[in-house]
Amino acid sequence: IYLGKLEVRIIHLGAAHTSGDSIVWIPSQGVVFAGDLVEYNAGVYTGDAHLAQWPATLDKLAAIKPQMLVPGRGPALHTEQDSAKAIAYTRDWVSTLYACAKEGVQAGKNLKEVYSDTRATMDPKFGSVVIYEHCIPFDISRAFDEASGMADPRVWTAERDREMWAELQG
């Protein structure tokens, strides 16, 4: 679309944070508004994510080489290098999370065991960032589901929330 003479592209690069993630790309300015496709120096909420697909979607975003990037969480980034760091941060979070879940599921572990193992891996790297403690139970639950073969995220309901917490605390 054009806002006067300013070209604004709304692009769906693939599934990631949700199945419908889109970015807003302003080519003449080198700016990407990434929404929750990229979260930087903060907890990355993945409770509704498509974890196996997310890294490839980030690769497509990285190929744009944004000069500036506004993530869903974290500071606006003003250089191509910082934008690349934010994309790499999100990729690291998502890849680490999903790898832990796949390993646990393949070993026949339950959600509580996968939660414990994943926290042991992720806490040292990400545990100090904003909203980590809020995101991580939902993230691990989704990663466990996807690693168990559930391609599409389940809807979060009050009942599902109670069931997850009961399993993690039981």
PDB file of C-alpha atoms in Angstrom:
ATOM      1  CA  ILE A   1       0.000   0.000   0.000  1.00  0.00           C
ATOM      2  CA  TYR A   2       1.029   3.604  -0.429  1.00  0.00           C
ATOM      3  CA  LEU A   3       0.636   6.284   2.193  1.00  0.00           C
ATOM      4  CA  GLY A   4       1.128   9.216  -0.085  1.00  0.00           C
ATOM      5  CA  LYS A   5       4.425   8.348  -1.764  1.00  0.00           C
ATOM      6  CA  LEU A   6       5.564   6.036   1.058  1.00  0.00           C
ATOM      7  CA  GLU A   7       5.445   2.348   0.116  1.00  0.00           C
ATOM      8  CA  VAL A   8       4.367   0.102   3.017  1.00  0.00           C
ATOM      9  CA  ARG A   9       4.422  -3.666   2.579  1.00  0.00           C
ATOM     10  CA  ILE A  10       2.468  -6.003   4.841  1.00  0.00           C
ATOM     11  CA  ILE A  11       4.029  -9.434   4.493  1.00  0.00           C
ATOM     12  CA  HIS A  12       3.279 -12.874   5.886  1.00  0.00           C
ATOM     13  CA  LEU A  13       6.636 -14.663   5.990  1.00  0.00           C
ATOM     14  CA  GLY A  14       5.361 -17.876   7.588  1.00  0.00           C
ATOM     15  CA  ALA A  15       4.145 -19.298  10.864  1.00  0.00           C
ATOM     16  CA  ALA A  16       6.030 -18.434  14.042  1.00  0.00           C
ATOM     17  CA  HIS A  17       4.557 -16.769  17.136  1.00  0.00           C
ATOM     18  CA  THR A  18       1.188 -17.584  15.545  1.00  0.00           C
ATOM     19  CA  SER A  19       0.125 -18.994  12.197  1.00  0.00           C
ATOM     20  CA  GLY A  20      -0.717 -15.519  10.911  1.00  0.00           C
ATOM     21  CA  ASP A  21       2.353 -13.503  11.864  1.00  0.00           C
ATOM     22  CA  SER A  22       2.855 -10.564   9.553  1.00  0.00           C
ATOM     23  CA  ILE A  23       5.442  -7.837   9.372  1.00  0.00           C
ATOM     24  CA  VAL A  24       5.225  -4.280   8.150  1.00  0.00           C
ATOM     25  CA  TRP A  25       8.199  -3.418   5.915  1.00  0.00           C
ATOM     26  CA  ILE A  26       8.946   0.118   4.770  1.00  0.00           C
ATOM     27  CA  PRO A  27      11.626  -0.470   2.127  1.00  0.00           C
ATOM     28  CA  SER A  28      12.638   3.165   1.607  1.00  0.00           C
ATOM     29  CA  GLN A  29      13.327   3.548   5.316  1.00  0.00           C
ATOM     30  CA  GLY A  30      14.787   0.084   5.922  1.00  0.00           C
ATOM     31  CA  VAL A  31      12.366  -0.380   8.807  1.00  0.00           C
ATOM     32  CA  VAL A  32      10.552  -3.569   9.818  1.00  0.00           C
ATOM     33  CA  PHE A  33       7.802  -3.654  12.415  1.00  0.00           C
ATOM     34  CA  ALA A  34       8.106  -7.318  13.360  1.00  0.00           C
ATOM     35  CA  GLY A  35       5.547  -7.663  16.130  1.00  0.00           C
ATOM     36  CA  ASP A  36       6.000 -10.813  18.215  1.00  0.00           C
ATOM     37  CA  LEU A  37       7.816 -12.592  15.381  1.00  0.00           C
ATOM     38  CA  VAL A  38      10.868 -11.019  17.084  1.00  0.00           C
ATOM     39  CA  GLU A  39      11.211 -10.391  20.805  1.00  0.00           C
ATOM     40  CA  TYR A  40      14.493  -9.111  22.190  1.00  0.00           C
ATOM     41  CA  ASN A  41      16.008  -9.185  25.669  1.00  0.00           C
ATOM     42  CA  ALA A  42      12.671 -10.304  27.048  1.00  0.00           C
ATOM     43  CA  GLY A  43      10.727 -13.495  27.499  1.00  0.00           C
ATOM     44  CA  VAL A  44       9.495 -14.856  24.167  1.00  0.00           C
ATOM     45  CA  TYR A  45       5.913 -16.023  24.528  1.00  0.00           C
ATOM     46  CA  THR A  46       5.393 -19.179  22.463  1.00  0.00           C
ATOM     47  CA  GLY A  47       2.190 -20.596  23.940  1.00  0.00           C
ATOM     48  CA  ASP A  48       0.431 -20.353  20.561  1.00  0.00           C
ATOM     49  CA  ALA A  49       3.496 -20.879  18.409  1.00  0.00           C
ATOM     50  CA  HIS A  50       4.608 -23.054  15.548  1.00  0.00           C
ATOM     51  CA  LEU A  51       8.060 -23.768  16.927  1.00  0.00           C
ATOM     52  CA  ALA A  52       9.361 -26.025  14.168  1.00  0.00           C
ATOM     53  CA  GLN A  53       8.521 -23.395  11.533  1.00  0.00           C
ATOM     54  CA  TRP A  54       9.593 -20.283  13.444  1.00  0.00           C
ATOM     55  CA  PRO A  55      13.346 -20.431  12.608  1.00  0.00           C
ATOM     56  CA  ALA A  56      12.647 -20.613   8.853  1.00  0.00           C
ATOM     57  CA  THR A  57      10.324 -17.635   9.163  1.00  0.00           C
ATOM     58  CA  LEU A  58      13.085 -15.738  10.979  1.00  0.00           C
ATOM     59  CA  ASP A  59      15.461 -16.663   8.144  1.00  0.00           C
ATOM     60  CA  LYS A  60      13.100 -14.981   5.673  1.00  0.00           C
ATOM     61  CA  LEU A  61      12.990 -11.892   7.864  1.00  0.00           C
ATOM     62  CA  ALA A  62      16.782 -11.839   8.186  1.00  0.00           C
ATOM     63  CA  ALA A  63      17.086 -11.999   4.387  1.00  0.00           C
ATOM     64  CA  ILE A  64      15.342  -8.606   4.203  1.00  0.00           C
ATOM     65  CA  LYS A  65      18.299  -7.182   6.182  1.00  0.00           C
ATOM     66  CA  PRO A  66      16.343  -4.537   8.041  1.00  0.00           C
ATOM     67  CA  GLN A  67      18.321  -1.423   8.909  1.00  0.00           C
ATOM     68  CA  MET A  68      15.953  -0.848  11.830  1.00  0.00           C
ATOM     69  CA  LEU A  69      13.564  -3.236  13.546  1.00  0.00           C
ATOM     70  CA  VAL A  70      10.762  -2.767  16.035  1.00  0.00           C
ATOM     71  CA  PRO A  71      10.204  -6.055  17.906  1.00  0.00           C
ATOM     72  CA  GLY A  72       7.086  -7.117  19.787  1.00  0.00           C
ATOM     73  CA  ARG A  73       9.022  -6.845  23.043  1.00  0.00           C
ATOM     74  CA  GLY A  74      12.253  -5.068  23.727  1.00  0.00           C
ATOM     75  CA  PRO A  75      13.805  -1.847  22.476  1.00  0.00           C
ATOM     76  CA  ALA A  76      13.583  -0.553  18.929  1.00  0.00           C
ATOM     77  CA  LEU A  77      16.782  -1.456  17.109  1.00  0.00           C
ATOM     78  CA  HIS A  78      18.535   1.219  15.074  1.00  0.00           C
ATOM     79  CA  THR A  79      21.158  -0.694  13.084  1.00  0.00           C
ATOM     80  CA  GLU A  80      21.302  -3.696  10.797  1.00  0.00           C
ATOM     81  CA  GLN A  81      23.669  -5.386  13.270  1.00  0.00           C
ATOM     82  CA  ASP A  82      21.328  -4.866  16.222  1.00  0.00           C
ATOM     83  CA  SER A  83      18.360  -6.033  14.147  1.00  0.00           C
ATOM     84  CA  ALA A  84      20.290  -9.204  13.301  1.00  0.00           C
ATOM     85  CA  LYS A  85      21.081  -9.692  17.015  1.00  0.00           C
ATOM     86  CA  ALA A  86      17.390  -9.476  17.892  1.00  0.00           C
ATOM     87  CA  ILE A  87      16.484 -12.018  15.219  1.00  0.00           C
ATOM     88  CA  ALA A  88      19.281 -14.312  16.467  1.00  0.00           C
ATOM     89  CA  TYR A  89      18.087 -13.921  20.076  1.00  0.00           C
ATOM     90  CA  THR A  90      14.566 -15.008  19.149  1.00  0.00           C
ATOM     91  CA  ARG A  91      15.909 -17.909  17.053  1.00  0.00           C
ATOM     92  CA  ASP A  92      18.097 -19.035  19.973  1.00  0.00           C
ATOM     93  CA  TRP A  93      15.153 -18.963  22.397  1.00  0.00           C
ATOM     94  CA  VAL A  94      12.810 -20.845  20.075  1.00  0.00           C
ATOM     95  CA  SER A  95      15.406 -23.387  18.952  1.00  0.00           C
ATOM     96  CA  THR A  96      16.649 -24.104  22.470  1.00  0.00           C
ATOM     97  CA  LEU A  97      13.114 -24.481  23.795  1.00  0.00           C
ATOM     98  CA  TYR A  98      11.977 -26.816  21.031  1.00  0.00           C
ATOM     99  CA  ALA A  99      15.160 -28.916  21.112  1.00  0.00           C
ATOM    100  CA  CYS A 100      14.717 -29.502  24.847  1.00  0.00           C
ATOM    101  CA  ALA A 101      11.101 -30.547  24.374  1.00  0.00           C
ATOM    102  CA  LYS A 102      11.906 -32.891  21.481  1.00  0.00           C
ATOM    103  CA  GLU A 103      14.679 -34.530  23.479  1.00  0.00           C
ATOM    104  CA  GLY A 104      12.400 -35.034  26.475  1.00  0.00           C
ATOM    105  CA  VAL A 105       9.480 -36.380  24.463  1.00  0.00           C
ATOM    106  CA  GLN A 106      11.775 -38.780  22.580  1.00  0.00           C
ATOM    107  CA  ALA A 107      13.043 -40.012  25.954  1.00  0.00           C
ATOM    108  CA  GLY A 108       9.454 -40.670  27.095  1.00  0.00           C
ATOM    109  CA  LYS A 109       9.417 -37.925  29.732  1.00  0.00           C
ATOM    110  CA  ASN A 110       6.240 -36.265  30.951  1.00  0.00           C
ATOM    111  CA  LEU A 111       5.551 -32.522  30.943  1.00  0.00           C
ATOM    112  CA  LYS A 112       6.855 -31.995  34.479  1.00  0.00           C
ATOM    113  CA  GLU A 113      10.148 -33.715  33.649  1.00  0.00           C
ATOM    114  CA  VAL A 114      10.525 -31.802  30.383  1.00  0.00           C
ATOM    115  CA  TYR A 115       9.745 -28.593  32.269  1.00  0.00           C
ATOM    116  CA  SER A 116      12.522 -29.275  34.765  1.00  0.00           C
ATOM    117  CA  ASP A 117      15.054 -30.234  32.086  1.00  0.00           C
ATOM    118  CA  THR A 118      14.176 -27.250  29.904  1.00  0.00           C
ATOM    119  CA  ARG A 119      14.459 -24.827  32.817  1.00  0.00           C
ATOM    120  CA  ALA A 120      17.911 -26.260  33.612  1.00  0.00           C
ATOM    121  CA  THR A 121      18.976 -25.400  30.060  1.00  0.00           C
ATOM    122  CA  MET A 122      17.171 -22.103  29.559  1.00  0.00           C
ATOM    123  CA  ASP A 123      17.396 -20.471  33.001  1.00  0.00           C
ATOM    124  CA  PRO A 124      21.156 -19.745  32.834  1.00  0.00           C
ATOM    125  CA  LYS A 125      20.832 -18.191  29.378  1.00  0.00           C
ATOM    126  CA  PHE A 126      17.495 -16.385  29.567  1.00  0.00           C
ATOM    127  CA  GLY A 127      16.324 -16.483  33.195  1.00  0.00           C
ATOM    128  CA  SER A 128      17.120 -12.849  33.959  1.00  0.00           C
ATOM    129  CA  VAL A 129      15.092 -11.263  31.141  1.00  0.00           C
ATOM    130  CA  VAL A 130      11.780  -9.482  31.616  1.00  0.00           C
ATOM    131  CA  ILE A 131       8.693 -11.760  31.836  1.00  0.00           C
ATOM    132  CA  TYR A 132      10.728 -14.953  31.596  1.00  0.00           C
ATOM    133  CA  GLU A 133       8.946 -16.496  34.585  1.00  0.00           C
ATOM    134  CA  HIS A 134       5.575 -15.648  33.103  1.00  0.00           C
ATOM    135  CA  CYS A 135       6.299 -17.056  29.633  1.00  0.00           C
ATOM    136  CA  ILE A 136       8.296 -20.183  30.330  1.00  0.00           C
ATOM    137  CA  PRO A 137       5.541 -22.501  31.687  1.00  0.00           C
ATOM    138  CA  PHE A 138       3.316 -21.782  28.681  1.00  0.00           C
ATOM    139  CA  ASP A 139       6.275 -22.026  26.310  1.00  0.00           C
ATOM    140  CA  ILE A 140       7.344 -25.421  27.599  1.00  0.00           C
ATOM    141  CA  SER A 141       3.773 -26.696  27.549  1.00  0.00           C
ATOM    142  CA  ARG A 142       3.404 -25.705  23.888  1.00  0.00           C
ATOM    143  CA  ALA A 143       6.838 -27.098  22.987  1.00  0.00           C
ATOM    144  CA  PHE A 144       5.905 -30.382  24.696  1.00  0.00           C
ATOM    145  CA  ASP A 145       2.645 -30.534  22.706  1.00  0.00           C
ATOM    146  CA  GLU A 146       4.359 -29.819  19.395  1.00  0.00           C
ATOM    147  CA  ALA A 147       7.171 -32.278  20.088  1.00  0.00           C
ATOM    148  CA  SER A 148       4.465 -34.848  20.895  1.00  0.00           C
ATOM    149  CA  GLY A 149       2.951 -34.413  17.434  1.00  0.00           C
ATOM    150  CA  MET A 150       0.383 -31.669  18.034  1.00  0.00           C
ATOM    151  CA  ALA A 151       1.114 -29.401  15.056  1.00  0.00           C
ATOM    152  CA  ASP A 152      -1.523 -26.788  15.851  1.00  0.00           C
ATOM    153  CA  PRO A 153      -1.612 -25.052  19.222  1.00  0.00           C
ATOM    154  CA  ARG A 154      -4.461 -25.767  21.581  1.00  0.00           C
ATOM    155  CA  VAL A 155      -6.646 -22.876  22.714  1.00  0.00           C
ATOM    156  CA  TRP A 156      -5.721 -21.612  26.164  1.00  0.00           C
ATOM    157  CA  THR A 157      -8.757 -21.850  28.417  1.00  0.00           C
ATOM    158  CA  ALA A 158      -9.072 -21.495  32.172  1.00  0.00           C
ATOM    159  CA  GLU A 159      -9.459 -25.281  32.368  1.00  0.00           C
ATOM    160  CA  ARG A 160      -6.349 -25.938  30.306  1.00  0.00           C
ATOM    161  CA  ASP A 161      -4.425 -23.439  32.418  1.00  0.00           C
ATOM    162  CA  ARG A 162      -5.444 -25.263  35.618  1.00  0.00           C
ATOM    163  CA  GLU A 163      -4.528 -28.645  34.091  1.00  0.00           C
ATOM    164  CA  MET A 164      -1.083 -27.405  33.064  1.00  0.00           C
ATOM    165  CA  TRP A 165      -0.331 -25.974  36.514  1.00  0.00           C
ATOM    166  CA  ALA A 166      -1.577 -29.139  38.227  1.00  0.00           C
ATOM    167  CA  GLU A 167       0.724 -31.270  36.064  1.00  0.00           C
ATOM    168  CA  LEU A 168       3.726 -29.001  36.628  1.00  0.00           C
ATOM    169  CA  GLN A 169       3.180 -28.843  40.388  1.00  0.00           C
ATOM    170  CA  GLY A 170       1.999 -32.424  40.909  1.00  0.00           C
TER     171      GLY A 170
END
